[in-house]
mmCIF file of N, CA, C and O in Angstrom:
data_model
loop_
_atom_site.group_PDB
_atom_site.id
_atom_site.type_symbol
_atom_site.label_atom_id
_atom_site.label_comp_id
_atom_site.label_asym_id
_atom_site.label_seq_id
_atom_site.Cartn_x
_atom_site.Cartn_y
_atom_site.Cartn_z
ATOM 1 N N ASN B 30 79.237 84.670 126.057
ATOM 2 C CA ASN B 30 78.920 83.383 125.466
ATOM 3 C C ASN B 30 80.152 82.886 124.718
ATOM 4 O O ASN B 30 80.698 83.573 123.866
ATOM 5 N N SER B 31 80.623 81.688 125.008
ATOM 6 C CA SER B 31 81.845 81.169 124.396
ATOM 7 C C SER B 31 81.692 80.954 122.900
ATOM 8 O O SER B 31 82.670 80.879 122.176
ATOM 9 N N GLU B 32 80.453 80.841 122.409
ATOM 10 C CA GLU B 32 80.248 80.661 120.981
ATOM 11 C C GLU B 32 80.372 81.984 120.227
ATOM 12 O O GLU B 32 80.385 81.998 119.008
ATOM 13 N N ASP B 33 80.475 83.085 120.932
ATOM 14 C CA ASP B 33 80.556 84.395 120.300
ATOM 15 C C ASP B 33 81.999 84.839 120.052
ATOM 16 O O ASP B 33 82.221 85.914 119.527
ATOM 17 N N VAL B 34 82.963 84.054 120.446
ATOM 18 C CA VAL B 34 84.371 84.369 120.193
ATOM 19 C C VAL B 34 85.053 83.149 119.595
ATOM 20 O O VAL B 34 84.687 82.007 119.895
ATOM 21 N N ARG B 35 86.001 83.421 118.720
ATOM 22 C CA ARG B 35 86.776 82.330 118.162
ATOM 23 C C ARG B 35 88.060 82.893 117.581
ATOM 24 O O ARG B 35 88.182 84.082 117.310
ATOM 25 N N CYS B 36 88.981 82.006 117.373
ATOM 26 C CA CYS B 36 90.193 82.337 116.655
ATOM 27 C C CYS B 36 90.162 81.534 115.366
ATOM 28 O O CYS B 36 89.915 80.322 115.384
ATOM 29 N N LYS B 37 90.395 82.206 114.262
ATOM 30 C CA LYS B 37 90.359 81.557 112.955
ATOM 31 C C LYS B 37 91.744 81.671 112.335
ATOM 32 O O LYS B 37 92.264 82.779 112.151
ATOM 33 N N CYS B 38 92.340 80.515 112.029
ATOM 34 C CA CYS B 38 93.652 80.494 111.392
ATOM 35 C C CYS B 38 93.519 79.927 109.985
ATOM 36 O O CYS B 38 92.982 78.836 109.799
ATOM 37 N N ILE B 39 94.001 80.681 109.025
ATOM 38 C CA ILE B 39 94.003 80.237 107.636
ATOM 39 C C ILE B 39 95.441 79.892 107.286
ATOM 40 O O ILE B 39 96.327 80.755 107.291
ATOM 41 N N CYS B 40 95.655 78.612 106.998
ATOM 42 C CA CYS B 40 96.996 78.127 106.705
ATOM 43 C C CYS B 40 97.071 77.679 105.242
ATOM 44 O O CYS B 40 96.320 76.795 104.830
ATOM 45 N N PRO B 41 97.959 78.297 104.456
ATOM 46 C CA PRO B 41 98.084 77.931 103.044
ATOM 47 C C PRO B 41 98.793 76.584 102.888
ATOM 48 O O PRO B 41 99.333 76.048 103.861
ATOM 49 N N PRO B 42 98.800 76.041 101.673
ATOM 50 C CA PRO B 42 99.514 74.772 101.462
ATOM 51 C C PRO B 42 100.983 74.887 101.878
ATOM 52 O O PRO B 42 101.609 75.939 101.736
ATOM 53 N N TYR B 43 101.504 73.797 102.408
ATOM 54 C CA TYR B 43 102.904 73.752 102.844
ATOM 55 C C TYR B 43 103.460 72.377 102.507
ATOM 56 O O TYR B 43 102.920 71.361 102.953
ATOM 57 N N LYS B 44 104.496 72.349 101.711
ATOM 58 C CA LYS B 44 105.104 71.097 101.243
ATOM 59 C C LYS B 44 104.019 70.180 100.692
ATOM 60 O O LYS B 44 103.298 70.573 99.784
ATOM 61 N N ASP B 45 103.858 68.995 101.242
ATOM 62 C CA ASP B 45 102.854 68.063 100.702
ATOM 63 C C ASP B 45 101.522 68.133 101.454
ATOM 64 O O ASP B 45 100.677 67.266 101.296
ATOM 65 N N HIS B 46 101.315 69.181 102.259
ATOM 66 C CA HIS B 46 100.066 69.359 103.005
ATOM 67 C C HIS B 46 99.214 70.420 102.324
ATOM 68 O O HIS B 46 99.710 71.491 101.980
ATOM 69 N N SER B 47 97.937 70.123 102.143
ATOM 70 C CA SER B 47 97.044 71.105 101.519
ATOM 71 C C SER B 47 96.700 72.204 102.523
ATOM 72 O O SER B 47 96.889 72.040 103.735
ATOM 73 N N GLY B 48 96.197 73.323 102.024
ATOM 74 C CA GLY B 48 95.793 74.417 102.894
ATOM 75 C C GLY B 48 94.581 74.022 103.728
ATOM 76 O O GLY B 48 93.824 73.116 103.370
ATOM 77 N N HIS B 49 94.409 74.694 104.870
ATOM 78 C CA HIS B 49 93.308 74.347 105.764
ATOM 79 C C HIS B 49 92.933 75.563 106.607
ATOM 80 O O HIS B 49 93.770 76.417 106.900
ATOM 81 N N ILE B 50 91.667 75.620 107.008
ATOM 82 C CA ILE B 50 91.184 76.663 107.911
ATOM 83 C C ILE B 50 90.847 76.010 109.243
ATOM 84 O O ILE B 50 90.129 75.014 109.290
ATOM 85 N N TYR B 51 91.380 76.565 110.324
ATOM 86 C CA TYR B 51 91.159 76.038 111.667
ATOM 87 C C TYR B 51 90.393 77.072 112.487
ATOM 88 O O TYR B 51 90.702 78.263 112.441
ATOM 89 N N ASN B 52 89.407 76.629 113.249
ATOM 90 C CA ASN B 52 88.648 77.486 114.163
ATOM 91 C C ASN B 52 88.681 76.863 115.544
ATOM 92 O O ASN B 52 88.547 75.650 115.681
ATOM 93 N N LYS B 53 88.838 77.715 116.547
ATOM 94 C CA LYS B 53 88.821 77.210 117.926
ATOM 95 C C LYS B 53 88.395 78.334 118.860
ATOM 96 O O LYS B 53 88.752 79.495 118.647
ATOM 97 N N ASN B 54 87.639 78.003 119.883
ATOM 98 C CA ASN B 54 87.255 78.978 120.899
ATOM 99 C C ASN B 54 88.392 79.102 121.911
ATOM 100 O O ASN B 54 88.571 78.233 122.761
ATOM 101 N N VAL B 55 89.173 80.164 121.771
ATOM 102 C CA VAL B 55 90.274 80.440 122.688
ATOM 103 C C VAL B 55 90.257 81.924 123.030
ATOM 104 O O VAL B 55 89.592 82.717 122.357
ATOM 105 N N SER B 56 91.011 82.306 124.044
ATOM 106 C CA SER B 56 91.091 83.717 124.407
ATOM 107 C C SER B 56 91.910 84.465 123.356
ATOM 108 O O SER B 56 92.638 83.866 122.560
ATOM 109 N N GLN B 57 91.799 85.770 123.382
ATOM 110 C CA GLN B 57 92.503 86.580 122.393
ATOM 111 C C GLN B 57 94.014 86.395 122.494
ATOM 112 O O GLN B 57 94.700 86.352 121.487
ATOM 113 N N LYS B 58 94.534 86.254 123.710
ATOM 114 C CA LYS B 58 95.986 86.086 123.870
ATOM 115 C C LYS B 58 96.477 84.732 123.352
ATOM 116 O O LYS B 58 97.654 84.590 123.031
ATOM 117 N N ASP B 59 95.589 83.753 123.255
ATOM 118 C CA ASP B 59 95.972 82.439 122.750
ATOM 119 C C ASP B 59 95.634 82.253 121.266
ATOM 120 O O ASP B 59 95.680 81.143 120.755
ATOM 121 N N CYS B 60 95.299 83.339 120.600
ATOM 122 C CA CYS B 60 94.921 83.251 119.192
ATOM 123 C C CYS B 60 96.178 83.235 118.325
ATOM 124 O O CYS B 60 96.633 84.252 117.810
ATOM 125 N N ASP B 61 96.761 82.058 118.221
ATOM 126 C CA ASP B 61 97.915 81.859 117.353
ATOM 127 C C ASP B 61 97.930 80.415 116.879
ATOM 128 O O ASP B 61 97.174 79.578 117.354
ATOM 129 N N CYS B 62 98.771 80.147 115.939
ATOM 130 C CA CYS B 62 98.839 78.836 115.298
ATOM 131 C C CYS B 62 99.076 77.709 116.311
ATOM 132 O O CYS B 62 98.436 76.662 116.237
ATOM 133 N N LEU B 63 99.963 77.932 117.262
ATOM 134 C CA LEU B 63 100.310 76.866 118.210
ATOM 135 C C LEU B 63 99.144 76.455 119.098
ATOM 136 O O LEU B 63 99.062 75.312 119.533
ATOM 137 N N HIS B 64 98.212 77.389 119.372
ATOM 138 C CA HIS B 64 97.068 77.079 120.226
ATOM 139 C C HIS B 64 95.832 76.629 119.450
ATOM 140 O O HIS B 64 94.926 76.035 120.017
ATOM 141 N N VAL B 65 95.771 76.943 118.159
ATOM 142 C CA VAL B 65 94.547 76.702 117.387
ATOM 143 C C VAL B 65 94.664 75.499 116.446
ATOM 144 O O VAL B 65 93.723 74.737 116.292
ATOM 145 N N VAL B 66 95.818 75.333 115.827
ATOM 146 C CA VAL B 66 95.983 74.270 114.833
ATOM 147 C C VAL B 66 96.179 72.927 115.544
ATOM 148 O O VAL B 66 97.222 72.666 116.126
ATOM 149 N N GLU B 67 95.134 72.126 115.531
ATOM 150 C CA GLU B 67 95.168 70.787 116.145
ATOM 151 C C GLU B 67 94.395 69.829 115.268
ATOM 152 O O GLU B 67 93.272 70.148 114.859
ATOM 153 N N PRO B 68 94.919 68.678 114.962
ATOM 154 C CA PRO B 68 96.310 68.264 115.215
ATOM 155 C C PRO B 68 97.257 68.981 114.261
ATOM 156 O O PRO B 68 96.870 69.339 113.141
ATOM 157 N N MET B 69 98.481 69.193 114.700
ATOM 158 C CA MET B 69 99.481 69.861 113.872
ATOM 159 C C MET B 69 99.817 68.932 112.704
ATOM 160 O O MET B 69 100.198 67.779 112.920
ATOM 161 N N PRO B 70 99.630 69.401 111.478
ATOM 162 C CA PRO B 70 99.799 68.520 110.317
ATOM 163 C C PRO B 70 101.246 68.243 109.913
ATOM 164 O O PRO B 70 101.484 67.410 109.044
ATOM 165 N N VAL B 71 102.192 68.935 110.525
ATOM 166 C CA VAL B 71 103.598 68.756 110.148
ATOM 167 C C VAL B 71 104.404 68.265 111.345
ATOM 168 O O VAL B 71 104.031 68.498 112.496
ATOM 169 N N PRO B 72 105.520 67.586 111.105
ATOM 170 C CA PRO B 72 106.359 67.116 112.210
ATOM 171 C C PRO B 72 107.083 68.268 112.905
ATOM 172 O O PRO B 72 107.181 69.377 112.363
ATOM 173 N N GLY B 73 107.585 68.007 114.090
ATOM 174 C CA GLY B 73 108.231 68.999 114.950
ATOM 175 C C GLY B 73 109.149 70.003 114.283
ATOM 176 O O GLY B 73 108.988 71.215 114.490
ATOM 177 N N PRO B 74 110.130 69.580 113.465
ATOM 178 C CA PRO B 74 111.055 70.549 112.863
ATOM 179 C C PRO B 74 110.388 71.544 111.907
ATOM 180 O O PRO B 74 110.911 72.635 111.686
ATOM 181 N N ASP B 75 109.232 71.195 111.345
ATOM 182 C CA ASP B 75 108.550 72.076 110.386
ATOM 183 C C ASP B 75 107.465 72.949 111.012
ATOM 184 O O ASP B 75 106.874 73.780 110.323
ATOM 185 N N VAL B 76 107.193 72.801 112.304
ATOM 186 C CA VAL B 76 106.091 73.528 112.948
ATOM 187 C C VAL B 76 106.278 75.037 112.839
ATOM 188 O O VAL B 76 105.347 75.754 112.464
ATOM 189 N N GLU B 77 107.459 75.535 113.125
ATOM 190 C CA GLU B 77 107.682 76.985 113.094
ATOM 191 C C GLU B 77 107.477 77.534 111.686
ATOM 192 O O GLU B 77 106.778 78.536 111.494
ATOM 193 N N ALA B 78 108.022 76.881 110.675
ATOM 194 C CA ALA B 78 107.867 77.338 109.293
ATOM 195 C C ALA B 78 106.404 77.279 108.870
ATOM 196 O O ALA B 78 105.909 78.181 108.189
ATOM 197 N N TYR B 79 105.703 76.231 109.275
ATOM 198 C CA TYR B 79 104.280 76.095 108.941
ATOM 199 C C TYR B 79 103.477 77.215 109.590
ATOM 200 O O TYR B 79 102.656 77.864 108.943
ATOM 201 N N CYS B 80 103.710 77.450 110.873
ATOM 202 C CA CYS B 80 102.941 78.462 111.609
ATOM 203 C C CYS B 80 103.212 79.878 111.109
ATOM 204 O O CYS B 80 102.320 80.730 111.142
ATOM 205 N N LEU B 81 104.410 80.149 110.638
ATOM 206 C CA LEU B 81 104.710 81.484 110.118
ATOM 207 C C LEU B 81 103.878 81.796 108.875
ATOM 208 O O LEU B 81 103.628 82.960 108.566
ATOM 209 N N ARG B 82 103.420 80.778 108.173
ATOM 210 C CA ARG B 82 102.612 80.976 106.969
ATOM 211 C C ARG B 82 101.132 81.167 107.295
ATOM 212 O O ARG B 82 100.379 81.649 106.462
ATOM 213 N N CYS B 83 100.718 80.769 108.479
ATOM 214 C CA CYS B 83 99.300 80.855 108.860
ATOM 215 C C CYS B 83 98.937 82.276 109.289
ATOM 216 O O CYS B 83 99.715 82.954 109.946
ATOM 217 N N GLU B 84 97.727 82.694 108.938
ATOM 218 C CA GLU B 84 97.210 83.989 109.366
ATOM 219 C C GLU B 84 96.073 83.740 110.343
ATOM 220 O O GLU B 84 95.054 83.151 109.992
ATOM 221 N N CYS B 85 96.256 84.172 111.588
ATOM 222 C CA CYS B 85 95.256 83.943 112.627
ATOM 223 C C CYS B 85 94.610 85.265 113.030
ATOM 224 O O CYS B 85 95.301 86.260 113.229
ATOM 225 N N LYS B 86 93.273 85.245 113.157
ATOM 226 C CA LYS B 86 92.519 86.437 113.551
ATOM 227 C C LYS B 86 91.528 86.072 114.652
ATOM 228 O O LYS B 86 90.851 85.057 114.568
ATOM 229 N N TYR B 87 91.465 86.931 115.654
ATOM 230 C CA TYR B 87 90.493 86.784 116.736
ATOM 231 C C TYR B 87 89.208 87.455 116.300
ATOM 232 O O TYR B 87 89.220 88.586 115.804
ATOM 233 N N GLU B 88 88.084 86.747 116.442
ATOM 234 C CA GLU B 88 86.800 87.276 116.001
ATOM 235 C C GLU B 88 85.794 87.241 117.144
ATOM 236 O O GLU B 88 85.717 86.257 117.868
ATOM 237 N N GLU B 89 85.048 88.335 117.281
ATOM 238 C CA GLU B 89 83.978 88.425 118.271
ATOM 239 C C GLU B 89 82.694 88.796 117.549
ATOM 240 O O GLU B 89 82.717 89.519 116.565
ATOM 241 N N ARG B 90 81.587 88.305 118.058
ATOM 242 C CA ARG B 90 80.287 88.687 117.506
ATOM 243 C C ARG B 90 79.271 88.669 118.635
ATOM 244 O O ARG B 90 79.481 88.053 119.667
ATOM 245 N N SER B 91 78.165 89.337 118.401
ATOM 246 C CA SER B 91 77.083 89.345 119.371
ATOM 247 C C SER B 91 75.920 88.554 118.788
ATOM 248 O O SER B 91 75.203 89.045 117.915
ATOM 249 N N SER B 92 75.732 87.337 119.268
ATOM 250 C CA SER B 92 74.644 86.502 118.737
ATOM 251 C C SER B 92 73.281 87.095 119.081
ATOM 252 O O SER B 92 72.325 86.922 118.337
ATOM 253 N N VAL B 93 73.176 87.829 120.185
ATOM 254 C CA VAL B 93 71.909 88.465 120.550
ATOM 255 C C VAL B 93 71.545 89.515 119.504
ATOM 256 O O VAL B 93 70.413 89.572 119.018
ATOM 257 N N THR B 94 72.508 90.348 119.110
ATOM 258 C CA THR B 94 72.273 91.363 118.088
ATOM 259 C C THR B 94 71.880 90.717 116.768
ATOM 260 O O THR B 94 70.974 91.197 116.075
ATOM 261 N N ILE B 95 72.538 89.641 116.408
ATOM 262 C CA ILE B 95 72.222 88.926 115.170
ATOM 263 C C ILE B 95 70.789 88.390 115.210
ATOM 264 O O ILE B 95 70.028 88.538 114.252
ATOM 265 N N LYS B 96 70.382 87.804 116.328
ATOM 266 C CA LYS B 96 69.026 87.254 116.453
ATOM 267 C C LYS B 96 67.976 88.370 116.387
ATOM 268 O O LYS B 96 66.944 88.213 115.726
ATOM 269 N N VAL B 97 68.224 89.487 117.047
ATOM 270 C CA VAL B 97 67.287 90.619 117.020
ATOM 271 C C VAL B 97 67.178 91.154 115.596
ATOM 272 O O VAL B 97 66.070 91.430 115.114
ATOM 273 N N SER B 98 68.297 91.278 114.897
ATOM 274 C CA SER B 98 68.278 91.758 113.519
ATOM 275 C C SER B 98 67.477 90.811 112.622
ATOM 276 O O SER B 98 66.717 91.256 111.757
ATOM 277 N N ASP B 99 67.640 89.516 112.827
ATOM 278 C CA ASP B 99 66.886 88.529 112.049
ATOM 279 C C ASP B 99 65.375 88.671 112.280
ATOM 280 O O ASP B 99 64.595 88.626 111.344
ATOM 281 N N VAL B 100 64.986 88.862 113.535
ATOM 282 C CA VAL B 100 63.560 88.995 113.861
ATOM 283 C C VAL B 100 62.983 90.251 113.193
ATOM 284 O O VAL B 100 61.911 90.237 112.618
ATOM 285 N N ILE B 101 63.751 91.352 113.254
ATOM 286 C CA ILE B 101 63.288 92.606 112.633
ATOM 287 C C ILE B 101 63.165 92.436 111.119
ATOM 288 O O ILE B 101 62.194 92.875 110.513
ATOM 289 N N LEU B 102 64.140 91.801 110.507
ATOM 290 C CA LEU B 102 64.110 91.616 109.054
ATOM 291 C C LEU B 102 62.976 90.695 108.615
ATOM 292 O O LEU B 102 62.412 90.881 107.548
ATOM 293 N N LEU B 103 62.638 89.704 109.419
ATOM 294 C CA LEU B 103 61.603 88.744 109.062
ATOM 295 C C LEU B 103 60.198 89.266 109.380
ATOM 296 O O LEU B 103 59.219 88.708 108.884
ATOM 297 N N ALA B 104 60.114 90.295 110.214
ATOM 298 C CA ALA B 104 58.802 90.818 110.607
ATOM 299 C C ALA B 104 58.176 91.645 109.519
ATOM 300 O O ALA B 104 58.718 92.089 108.606
#
């Protein structure tokens, strides 16, 4: 299920841009700032410096397991 995977990039403040969290459904190999951060908040020359500050993590979850756990807890 495509909703069970995502890449989450946490980007701290940079120059006059505030910090931001970006989420996108991408493959694990594409889990980086260049593929996830859209639109890029900085102009071309600052992209590399901005992306080096971002921390990106690939996350997987099982929504079926979560739903079953919820049913058991509510029963």
